XYZ file of C-alpha atoms in Angstrom:
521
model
C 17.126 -15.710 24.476
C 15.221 -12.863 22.867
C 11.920 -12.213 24.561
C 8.936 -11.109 21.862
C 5.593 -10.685 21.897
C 5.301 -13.794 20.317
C 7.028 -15.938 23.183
C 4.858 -14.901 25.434
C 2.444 -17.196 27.001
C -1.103 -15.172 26.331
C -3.284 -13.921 29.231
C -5.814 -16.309 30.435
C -9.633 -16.280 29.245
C -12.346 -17.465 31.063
C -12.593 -20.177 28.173
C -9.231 -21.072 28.608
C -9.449 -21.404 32.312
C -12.451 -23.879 31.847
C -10.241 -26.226 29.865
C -7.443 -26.718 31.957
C -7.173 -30.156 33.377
C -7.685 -29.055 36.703
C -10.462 -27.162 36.403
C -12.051 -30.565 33.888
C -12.394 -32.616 36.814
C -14.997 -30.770 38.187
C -16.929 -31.179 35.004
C -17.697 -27.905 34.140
C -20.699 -26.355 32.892
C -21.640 -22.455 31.318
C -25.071 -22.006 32.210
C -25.310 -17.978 31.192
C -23.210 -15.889 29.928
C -21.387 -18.047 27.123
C -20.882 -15.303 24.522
C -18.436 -13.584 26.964
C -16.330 -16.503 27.632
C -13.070 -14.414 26.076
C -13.163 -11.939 28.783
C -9.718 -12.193 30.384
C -8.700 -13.348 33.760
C -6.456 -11.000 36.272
C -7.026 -13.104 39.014
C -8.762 -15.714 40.933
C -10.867 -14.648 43.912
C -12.192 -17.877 46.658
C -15.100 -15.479 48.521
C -18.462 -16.595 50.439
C -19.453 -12.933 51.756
C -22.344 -11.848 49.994
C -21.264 -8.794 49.298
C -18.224 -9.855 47.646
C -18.420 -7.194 44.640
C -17.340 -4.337 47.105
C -13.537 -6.404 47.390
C -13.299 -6.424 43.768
C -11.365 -4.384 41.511
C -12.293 -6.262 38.118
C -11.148 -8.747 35.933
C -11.238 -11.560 38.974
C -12.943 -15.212 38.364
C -14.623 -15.382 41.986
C -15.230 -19.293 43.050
C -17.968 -20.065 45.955
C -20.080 -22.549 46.946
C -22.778 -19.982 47.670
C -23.282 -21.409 51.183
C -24.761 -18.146 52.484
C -26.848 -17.300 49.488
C -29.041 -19.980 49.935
C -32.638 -19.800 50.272
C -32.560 -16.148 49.565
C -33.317 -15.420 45.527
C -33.315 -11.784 46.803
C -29.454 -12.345 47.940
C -28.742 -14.303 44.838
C -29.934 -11.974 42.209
C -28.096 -9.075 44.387
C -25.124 -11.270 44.495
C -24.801 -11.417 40.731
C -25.687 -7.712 40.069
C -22.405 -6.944 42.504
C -20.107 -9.072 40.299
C -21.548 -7.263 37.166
C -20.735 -3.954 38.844
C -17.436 -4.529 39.895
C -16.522 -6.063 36.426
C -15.761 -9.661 37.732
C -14.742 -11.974 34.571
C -17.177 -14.728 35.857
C -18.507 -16.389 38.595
C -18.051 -20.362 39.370
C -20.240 -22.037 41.597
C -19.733 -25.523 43.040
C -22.748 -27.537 43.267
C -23.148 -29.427 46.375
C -23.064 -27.682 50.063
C -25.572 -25.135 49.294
C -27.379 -25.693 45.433
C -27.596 -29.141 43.767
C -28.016 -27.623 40.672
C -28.028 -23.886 39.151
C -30.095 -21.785 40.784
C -32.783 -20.254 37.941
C -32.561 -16.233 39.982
C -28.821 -16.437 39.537
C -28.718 -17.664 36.115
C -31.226 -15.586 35.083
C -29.657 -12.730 36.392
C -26.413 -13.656 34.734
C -27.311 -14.043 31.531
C -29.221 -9.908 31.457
C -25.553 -9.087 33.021
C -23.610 -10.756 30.103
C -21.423 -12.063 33.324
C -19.848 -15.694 32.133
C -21.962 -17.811 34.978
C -20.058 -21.373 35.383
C -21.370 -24.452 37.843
C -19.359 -27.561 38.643
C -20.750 -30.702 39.111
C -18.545 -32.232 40.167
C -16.589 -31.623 43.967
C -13.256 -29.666 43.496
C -10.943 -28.102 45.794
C -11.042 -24.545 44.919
C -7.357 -24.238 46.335
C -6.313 -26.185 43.081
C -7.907 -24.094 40.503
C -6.546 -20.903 42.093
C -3.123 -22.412 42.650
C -2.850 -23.407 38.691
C -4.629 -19.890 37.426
C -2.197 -17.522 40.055
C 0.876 -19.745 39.039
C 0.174 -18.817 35.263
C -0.281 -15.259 35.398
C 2.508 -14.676 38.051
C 4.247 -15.996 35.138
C 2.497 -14.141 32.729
C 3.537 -10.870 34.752
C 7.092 -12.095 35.267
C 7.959 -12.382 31.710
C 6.063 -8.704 30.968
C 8.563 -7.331 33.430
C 11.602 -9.223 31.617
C 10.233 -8.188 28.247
C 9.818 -4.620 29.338
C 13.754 -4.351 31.329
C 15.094 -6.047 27.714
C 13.893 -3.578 26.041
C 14.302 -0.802 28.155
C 18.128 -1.981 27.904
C 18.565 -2.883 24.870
C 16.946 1.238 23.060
C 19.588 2.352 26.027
C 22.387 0.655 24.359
C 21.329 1.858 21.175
C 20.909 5.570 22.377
C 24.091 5.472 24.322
C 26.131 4.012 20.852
C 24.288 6.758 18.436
C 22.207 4.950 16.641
C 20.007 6.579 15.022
C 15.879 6.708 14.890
C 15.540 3.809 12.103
C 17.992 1.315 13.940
C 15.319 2.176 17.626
C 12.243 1.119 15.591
C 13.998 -1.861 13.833
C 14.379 -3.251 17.440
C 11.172 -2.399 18.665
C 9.471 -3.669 15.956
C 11.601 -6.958 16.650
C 10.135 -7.461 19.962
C 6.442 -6.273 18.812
C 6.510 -8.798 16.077
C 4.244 -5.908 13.942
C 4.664 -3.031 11.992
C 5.907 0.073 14.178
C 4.838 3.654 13.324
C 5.731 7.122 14.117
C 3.622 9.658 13.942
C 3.548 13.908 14.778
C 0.051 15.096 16.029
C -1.103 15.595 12.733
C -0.929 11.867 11.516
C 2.310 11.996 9.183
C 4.618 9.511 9.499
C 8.098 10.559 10.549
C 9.418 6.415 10.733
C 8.343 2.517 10.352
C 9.737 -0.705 11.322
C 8.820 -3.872 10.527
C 8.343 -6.205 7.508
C 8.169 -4.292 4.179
C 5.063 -5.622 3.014
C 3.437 -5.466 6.411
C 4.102 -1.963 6.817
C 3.187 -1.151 3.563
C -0.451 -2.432 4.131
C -0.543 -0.453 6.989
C 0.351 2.644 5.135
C -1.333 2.500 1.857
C -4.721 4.255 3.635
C -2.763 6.029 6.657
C -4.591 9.180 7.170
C -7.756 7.216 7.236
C -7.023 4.520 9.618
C -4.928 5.903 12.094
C -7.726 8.433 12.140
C -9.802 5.662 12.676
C -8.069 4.061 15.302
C -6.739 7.056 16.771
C -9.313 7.183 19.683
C -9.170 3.820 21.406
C -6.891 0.922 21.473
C -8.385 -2.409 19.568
C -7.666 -4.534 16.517
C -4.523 -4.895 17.952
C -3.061 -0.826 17.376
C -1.398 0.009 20.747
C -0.091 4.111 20.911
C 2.075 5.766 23.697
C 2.458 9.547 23.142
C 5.612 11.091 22.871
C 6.624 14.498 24.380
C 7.459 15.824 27.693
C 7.504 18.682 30.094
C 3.636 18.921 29.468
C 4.085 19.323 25.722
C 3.174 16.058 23.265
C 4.353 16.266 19.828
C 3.618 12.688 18.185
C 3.217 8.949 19.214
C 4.141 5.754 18.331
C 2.021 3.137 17.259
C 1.962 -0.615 17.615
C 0.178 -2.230 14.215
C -1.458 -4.869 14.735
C 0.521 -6.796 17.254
C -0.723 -10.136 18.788
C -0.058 -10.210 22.111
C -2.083 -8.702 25.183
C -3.149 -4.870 25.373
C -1.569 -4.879 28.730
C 1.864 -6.038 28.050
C 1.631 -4.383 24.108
C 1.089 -1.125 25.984
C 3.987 -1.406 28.327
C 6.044 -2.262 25.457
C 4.837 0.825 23.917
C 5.139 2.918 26.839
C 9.234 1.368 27.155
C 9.628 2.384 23.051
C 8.503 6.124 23.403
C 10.546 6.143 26.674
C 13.344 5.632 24.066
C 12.415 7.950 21.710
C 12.387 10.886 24.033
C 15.533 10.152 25.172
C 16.753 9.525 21.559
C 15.257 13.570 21.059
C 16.407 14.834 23.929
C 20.190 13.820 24.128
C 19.880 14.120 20.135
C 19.398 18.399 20.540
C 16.857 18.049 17.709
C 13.104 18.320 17.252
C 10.366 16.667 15.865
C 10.778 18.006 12.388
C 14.191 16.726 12.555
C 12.840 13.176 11.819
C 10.258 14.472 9.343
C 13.769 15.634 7.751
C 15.513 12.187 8.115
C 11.504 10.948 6.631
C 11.673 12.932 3.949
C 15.675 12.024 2.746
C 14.919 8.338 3.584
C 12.077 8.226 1.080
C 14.064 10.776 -1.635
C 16.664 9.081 -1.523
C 15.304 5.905 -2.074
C 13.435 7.842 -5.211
C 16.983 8.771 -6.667
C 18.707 5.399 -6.149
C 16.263 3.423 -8.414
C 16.680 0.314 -5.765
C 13.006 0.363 -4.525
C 10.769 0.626 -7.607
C 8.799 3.863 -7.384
C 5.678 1.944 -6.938
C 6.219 0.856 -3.635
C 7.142 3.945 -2.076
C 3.653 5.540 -3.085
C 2.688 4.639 0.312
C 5.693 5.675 2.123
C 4.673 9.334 0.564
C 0.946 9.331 0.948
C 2.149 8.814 4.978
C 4.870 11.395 5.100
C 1.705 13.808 3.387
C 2.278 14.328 -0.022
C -0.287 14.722 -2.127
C -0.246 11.899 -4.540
C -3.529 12.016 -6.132
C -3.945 13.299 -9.892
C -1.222 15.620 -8.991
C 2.278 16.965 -11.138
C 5.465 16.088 -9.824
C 8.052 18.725 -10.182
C 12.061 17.283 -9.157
C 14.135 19.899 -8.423
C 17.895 19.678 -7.358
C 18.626 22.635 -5.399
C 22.906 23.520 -4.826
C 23.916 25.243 -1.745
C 20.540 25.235 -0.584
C 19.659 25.020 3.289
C 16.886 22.256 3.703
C 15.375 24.279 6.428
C 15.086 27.517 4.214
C 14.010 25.146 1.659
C 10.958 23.848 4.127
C 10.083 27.252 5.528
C 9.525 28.888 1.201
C 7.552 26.328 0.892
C 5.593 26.917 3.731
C 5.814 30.785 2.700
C 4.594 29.816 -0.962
C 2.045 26.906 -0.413
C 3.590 24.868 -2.427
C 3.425 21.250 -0.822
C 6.721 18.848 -1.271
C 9.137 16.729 -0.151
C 12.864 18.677 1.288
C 15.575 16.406 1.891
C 19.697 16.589 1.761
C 21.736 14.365 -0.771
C 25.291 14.119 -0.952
C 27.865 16.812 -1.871
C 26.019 19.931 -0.749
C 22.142 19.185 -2.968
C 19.186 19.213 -1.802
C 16.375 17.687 -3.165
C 13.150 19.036 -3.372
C 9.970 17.182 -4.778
C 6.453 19.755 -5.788
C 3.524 18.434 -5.803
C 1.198 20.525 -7.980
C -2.620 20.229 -8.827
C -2.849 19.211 -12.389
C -4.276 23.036 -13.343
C -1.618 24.630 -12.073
C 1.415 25.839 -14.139
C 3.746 23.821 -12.990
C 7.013 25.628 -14.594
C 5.762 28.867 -13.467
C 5.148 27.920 -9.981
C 8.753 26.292 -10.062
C 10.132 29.206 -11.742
C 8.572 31.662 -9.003
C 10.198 29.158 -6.114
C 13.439 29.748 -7.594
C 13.212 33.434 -8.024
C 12.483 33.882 -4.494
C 15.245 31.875 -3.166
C 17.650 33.714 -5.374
C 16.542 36.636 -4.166
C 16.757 35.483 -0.359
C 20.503 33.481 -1.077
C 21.419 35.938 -3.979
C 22.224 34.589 -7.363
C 25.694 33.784 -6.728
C 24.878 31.437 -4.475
C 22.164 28.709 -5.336
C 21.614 27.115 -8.149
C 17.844 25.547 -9.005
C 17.801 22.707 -11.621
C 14.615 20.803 -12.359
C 13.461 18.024 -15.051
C 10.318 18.377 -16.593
C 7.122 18.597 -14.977
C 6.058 14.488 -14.429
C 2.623 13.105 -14.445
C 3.006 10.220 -13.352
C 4.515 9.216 -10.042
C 6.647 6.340 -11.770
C 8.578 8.874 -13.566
C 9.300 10.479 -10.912
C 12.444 8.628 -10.154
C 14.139 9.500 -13.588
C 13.019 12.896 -12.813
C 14.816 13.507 -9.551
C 18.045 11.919 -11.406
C 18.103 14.279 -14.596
C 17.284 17.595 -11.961
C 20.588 15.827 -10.173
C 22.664 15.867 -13.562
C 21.520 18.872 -13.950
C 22.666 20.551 -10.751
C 25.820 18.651 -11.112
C 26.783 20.189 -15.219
C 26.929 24.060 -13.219
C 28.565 22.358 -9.676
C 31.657 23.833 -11.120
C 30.260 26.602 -13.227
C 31.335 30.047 -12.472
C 28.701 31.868 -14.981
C 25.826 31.035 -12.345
C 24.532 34.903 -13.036
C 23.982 33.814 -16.728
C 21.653 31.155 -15.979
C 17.789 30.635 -15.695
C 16.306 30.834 -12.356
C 15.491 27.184 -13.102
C 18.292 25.404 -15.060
C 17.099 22.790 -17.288
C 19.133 19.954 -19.758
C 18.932 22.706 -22.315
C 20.688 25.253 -20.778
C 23.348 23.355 -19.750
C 23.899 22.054 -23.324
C 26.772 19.631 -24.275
C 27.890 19.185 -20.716
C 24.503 18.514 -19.519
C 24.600 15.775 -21.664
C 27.704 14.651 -21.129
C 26.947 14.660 -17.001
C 23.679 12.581 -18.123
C 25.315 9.852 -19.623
C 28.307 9.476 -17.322
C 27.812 6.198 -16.356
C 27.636 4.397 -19.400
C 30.279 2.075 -20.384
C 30.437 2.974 -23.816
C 31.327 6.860 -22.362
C 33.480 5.675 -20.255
C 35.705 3.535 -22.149
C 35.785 6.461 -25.454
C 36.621 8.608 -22.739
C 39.664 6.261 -21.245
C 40.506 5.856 -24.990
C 40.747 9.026 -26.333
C 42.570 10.485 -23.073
C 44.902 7.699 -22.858
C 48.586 9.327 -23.519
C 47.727 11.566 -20.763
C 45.786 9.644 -18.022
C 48.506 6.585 -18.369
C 50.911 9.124 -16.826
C 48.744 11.187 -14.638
C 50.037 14.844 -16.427
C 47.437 16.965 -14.292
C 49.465 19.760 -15.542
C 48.900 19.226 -19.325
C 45.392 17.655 -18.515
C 44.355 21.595 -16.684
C 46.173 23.251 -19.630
C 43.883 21.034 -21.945
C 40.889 21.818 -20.312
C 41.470 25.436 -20.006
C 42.445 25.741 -23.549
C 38.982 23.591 -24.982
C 36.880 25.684 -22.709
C 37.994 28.649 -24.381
C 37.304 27.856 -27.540
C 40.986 27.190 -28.095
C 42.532 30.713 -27.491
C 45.975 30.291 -27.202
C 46.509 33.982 -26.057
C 43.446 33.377 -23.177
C 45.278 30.025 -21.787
C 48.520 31.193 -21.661
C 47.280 34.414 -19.548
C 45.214 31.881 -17.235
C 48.071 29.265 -17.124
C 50.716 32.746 -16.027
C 52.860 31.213 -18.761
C 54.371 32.716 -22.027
C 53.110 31.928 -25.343
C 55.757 30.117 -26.212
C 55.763 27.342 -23.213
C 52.288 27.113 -23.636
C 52.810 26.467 -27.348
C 55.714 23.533 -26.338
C 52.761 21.804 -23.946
C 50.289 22.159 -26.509
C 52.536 20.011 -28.663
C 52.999 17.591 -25.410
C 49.452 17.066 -25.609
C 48.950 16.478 -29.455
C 51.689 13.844 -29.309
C 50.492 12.078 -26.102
C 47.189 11.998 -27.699
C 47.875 11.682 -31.294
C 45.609 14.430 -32.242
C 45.522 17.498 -34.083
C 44.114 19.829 -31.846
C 43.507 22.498 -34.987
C 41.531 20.065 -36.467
C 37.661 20.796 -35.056
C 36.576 17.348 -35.036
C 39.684 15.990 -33.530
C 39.469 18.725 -30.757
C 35.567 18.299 -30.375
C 36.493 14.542 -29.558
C 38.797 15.053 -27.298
C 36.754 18.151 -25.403
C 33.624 15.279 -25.068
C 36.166 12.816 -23.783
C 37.364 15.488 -21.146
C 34.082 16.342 -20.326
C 32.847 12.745 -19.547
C 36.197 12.110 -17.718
C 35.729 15.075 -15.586
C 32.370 14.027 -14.840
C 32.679 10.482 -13.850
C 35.367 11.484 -11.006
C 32.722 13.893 -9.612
């Protein structure tokens, strides 16, 4: 059986303790004290000295019949000051031996305290109540302990399999039953667990509330810190759980257990999971599967600058995301760094509205090329975007972008920031890739050779389009004579059932190769 938060039998309040059955019999009454009835209950504590408050370590309900307090209102008031000072949860007097009813010092006294001040009226064996209340926090305790050991060993099995950071905080988050957040010292998010909605809540005003909550525990937001050998470097935070502090913080304290380890046997460092932050939320940008809208939050965490702000996507090729992090350090520039697929990087600006945007972008690139040298990385970028719901289409054209040069060996000739325009036809071609109406003209007009899988004629094709049909140029390329290359040229025409000396006939067929080229990228 999974143990949560949730399952767990919650700690004992005075109020509660007055309305078990056991404790009804005696016909309880709260004389003072009645607005502090939630306090909770560590233990029950059967005592006659009158200096009882020096044997308490707070949070006990003490029980006495106040046999040796009587006749003394000095002793009585003194009595109930102690119990105040050691933080006692509430006193219960039986009425009987020693008062037949509440004595007016004591309740008096009681009330100034704030101390919960409870009289029976009727007799009851004390050795009940404290029998019942023990047996139900032993419990309590018990199922802390199994709560904290599952946990413990289930972030161990985790840790030991690989797993990485997002599948720990799924877990806790499980047992916590409440959004889970990780943080570095200065308040951006690095992960979250929990339901989608929940956590988005929690994150739409971030740097305010965590801020807010940041110095003590209440409202139900539980931190440990994470770090070690005398160095802290972020925390985790429970959001809103439901359960105890006491057991919410030792669930806490087993989850950043975890995370250490997860660190430490990982060989990375904090800004590693700001990395894996950073690609989680970019990536999510370039898929299109989480509308833009509700990821504003996951960004305003991570600390972007969201606020009347330009948005400048930029695909970077051969990039290194840490070189990519420390320029923009270097530059000021605030963004987003994060590693796609196939060896881009993406990199989101965010830019104050009166700022030049394409200049700023343009400077970014020129400094990298200069650090990387030209040959090396290439920088392609959409259009600066206003708004942060275009900023998803954004990301996707820089990403067409980048991909129109992958394969481009003229990377010298280019723009320190390649746009759709400077990658022309092929840019466009790369755009629309995934349409079914390219892909089927392409499949159609490429048909006589892709039925028979002719890579041969298919590089001789491409070589000979791409250089604007010079028979003498593809032939040198190919390392065949002109006349072979003139008997596969006529292969190809008759495959196809084109006339590749007619321009429109070879224009079609150079789009067709284009888009076929593109979609197996």
């Amino acid at each position: 059986m999974t143990i949560t938060l949730d399952s767990l039998e919650p700690a004992l309040s005075v109020r509660q303790v007055l309305t078990l059955e056991r404790v009804l019999a005696g016909e309880p009454e709260v004389v003072a004290g009645a607005s502090h009835l939630d306090r909770p209950v560590r233990w029950v504590h059967v005592a006659e000295a009158a200096d009882v408050g020096v044997m308490l370590t707070g949070g006990e309900m003490v029980l006495t019949t106040g046999v040796l307090l009587a006749g003394d209102e000095d002793k009585q008031a003194e009595y109930v000051r102690s119990l105040h000072r050691a933080e006692a949860a509430a006193v219960v007097l039986g009425l009987g031996r020693a008062f037949p009813a509440a004595p007016d010092v004591m309740r008096r006294v009681a009330e100034r305290c704030g101390l919960p001040m409870v009289v029976l009226h009727r007799p009851f064996p004390f050795a009940e109540l404290t029998e019942e209340v023990q047996s139900r926090l032993v419990r309590r305790k018990f199922a802390a302990v199994s709560l904290s050991e599952a946990v413990r060993t289930e972030l161990t099995a985790l840790i030991t399999a690989g797993a990485p950071l997002q599948r720990l905080l799924d877990e806790v988050a499980r047992h916590s039953a409440c959004p889970v957040v990780v943080t570095n010292l200065a308040h951006r998010v690095l992960g979250t667990a929990g339901e989608r909605p929940a956590v988005d809540d929690v994150l739409r005003d971030w740097e305010r509330i965590s801020r807010q909550a940041g110095g003590t525990e209440g409202d139900g937001w539980i931190r440990a810190e994470l770090g070690g050998r005398g160095e802290r470097w972020g925390r985790i935070v429970l959001c809103g759980y439901r359960g105890d502090t006491a057991t919410g913080r030792l669930l806490a304290d087993r989850a950043a257990e975890a995370l250490v380890l997860h660190r430490m046997l990982g060989g990375g460092a904090a800004c590693s999971w700001e990395e894996q932050s950073a690609q989680s939320l970019l990536t999510d940008l370039v898929s299109g599967v989480v509308p833009a809208r509700q990821l504003l939050p996951r960004a305003r965490a991570a600390g972007l600058p969201v606020n009347r702000r330009t948005f400048v996507p930029l695909v970077v090729r051969d990039g290194d995301p840490a070189r990519l992090e420390r320029l923009l350090r270097l530059l000021g520039l605030p963004g987003l760094v994060a590693e796609l697929a196939d060896g881009a990087t993406a990199v989101l600006l965010s830019l104050p509205r009166d700022q030049d945007a394409g200049a700023l972008a343009a400077h970014f690139a020129t400094r990298l090329r200069t650090e990387t040298g030209p040959d090396h990385t290439v920088v392609a970028a959409a259009e600066p975007r206003a708004a942060w719901d275009d900023v998803p289409t954004g990301l996707r054209e820089a990403q067409h972008v980048a991909d129109a040069v992958a394969d481009s060996s003229a990377v010298l000739d280019l723009p320190p920031v390649v746009r759709l325009k400077d990658v022309h036809l092929r840019g466009l071609v790369r755009l629309l890739r995934d349409d079914p109406h390219v892909q089927s003209f392409a499949e159609r007009e490429l048909d006589g050779l892709l039925r028979e899988a002719d890579e041969d004629l298919l590089s001789v094709l491409r070589t000979y389009l791409a250089t604007g049909r010079n028979k003498s140029r593809t032939a040198q390329l190919h390392h065949v004579s002109r006349p072979a290359l003139y008997r596969r040229l006529e292969s190809i025409q008759v495959r196809l059932g084109v006339d590749l000396d007619d321009f429109e006939q070879a224009a079609s067929v150079h789009i067709a190769l284009l888009a076929h080229d593109a979609q197996q990228q």
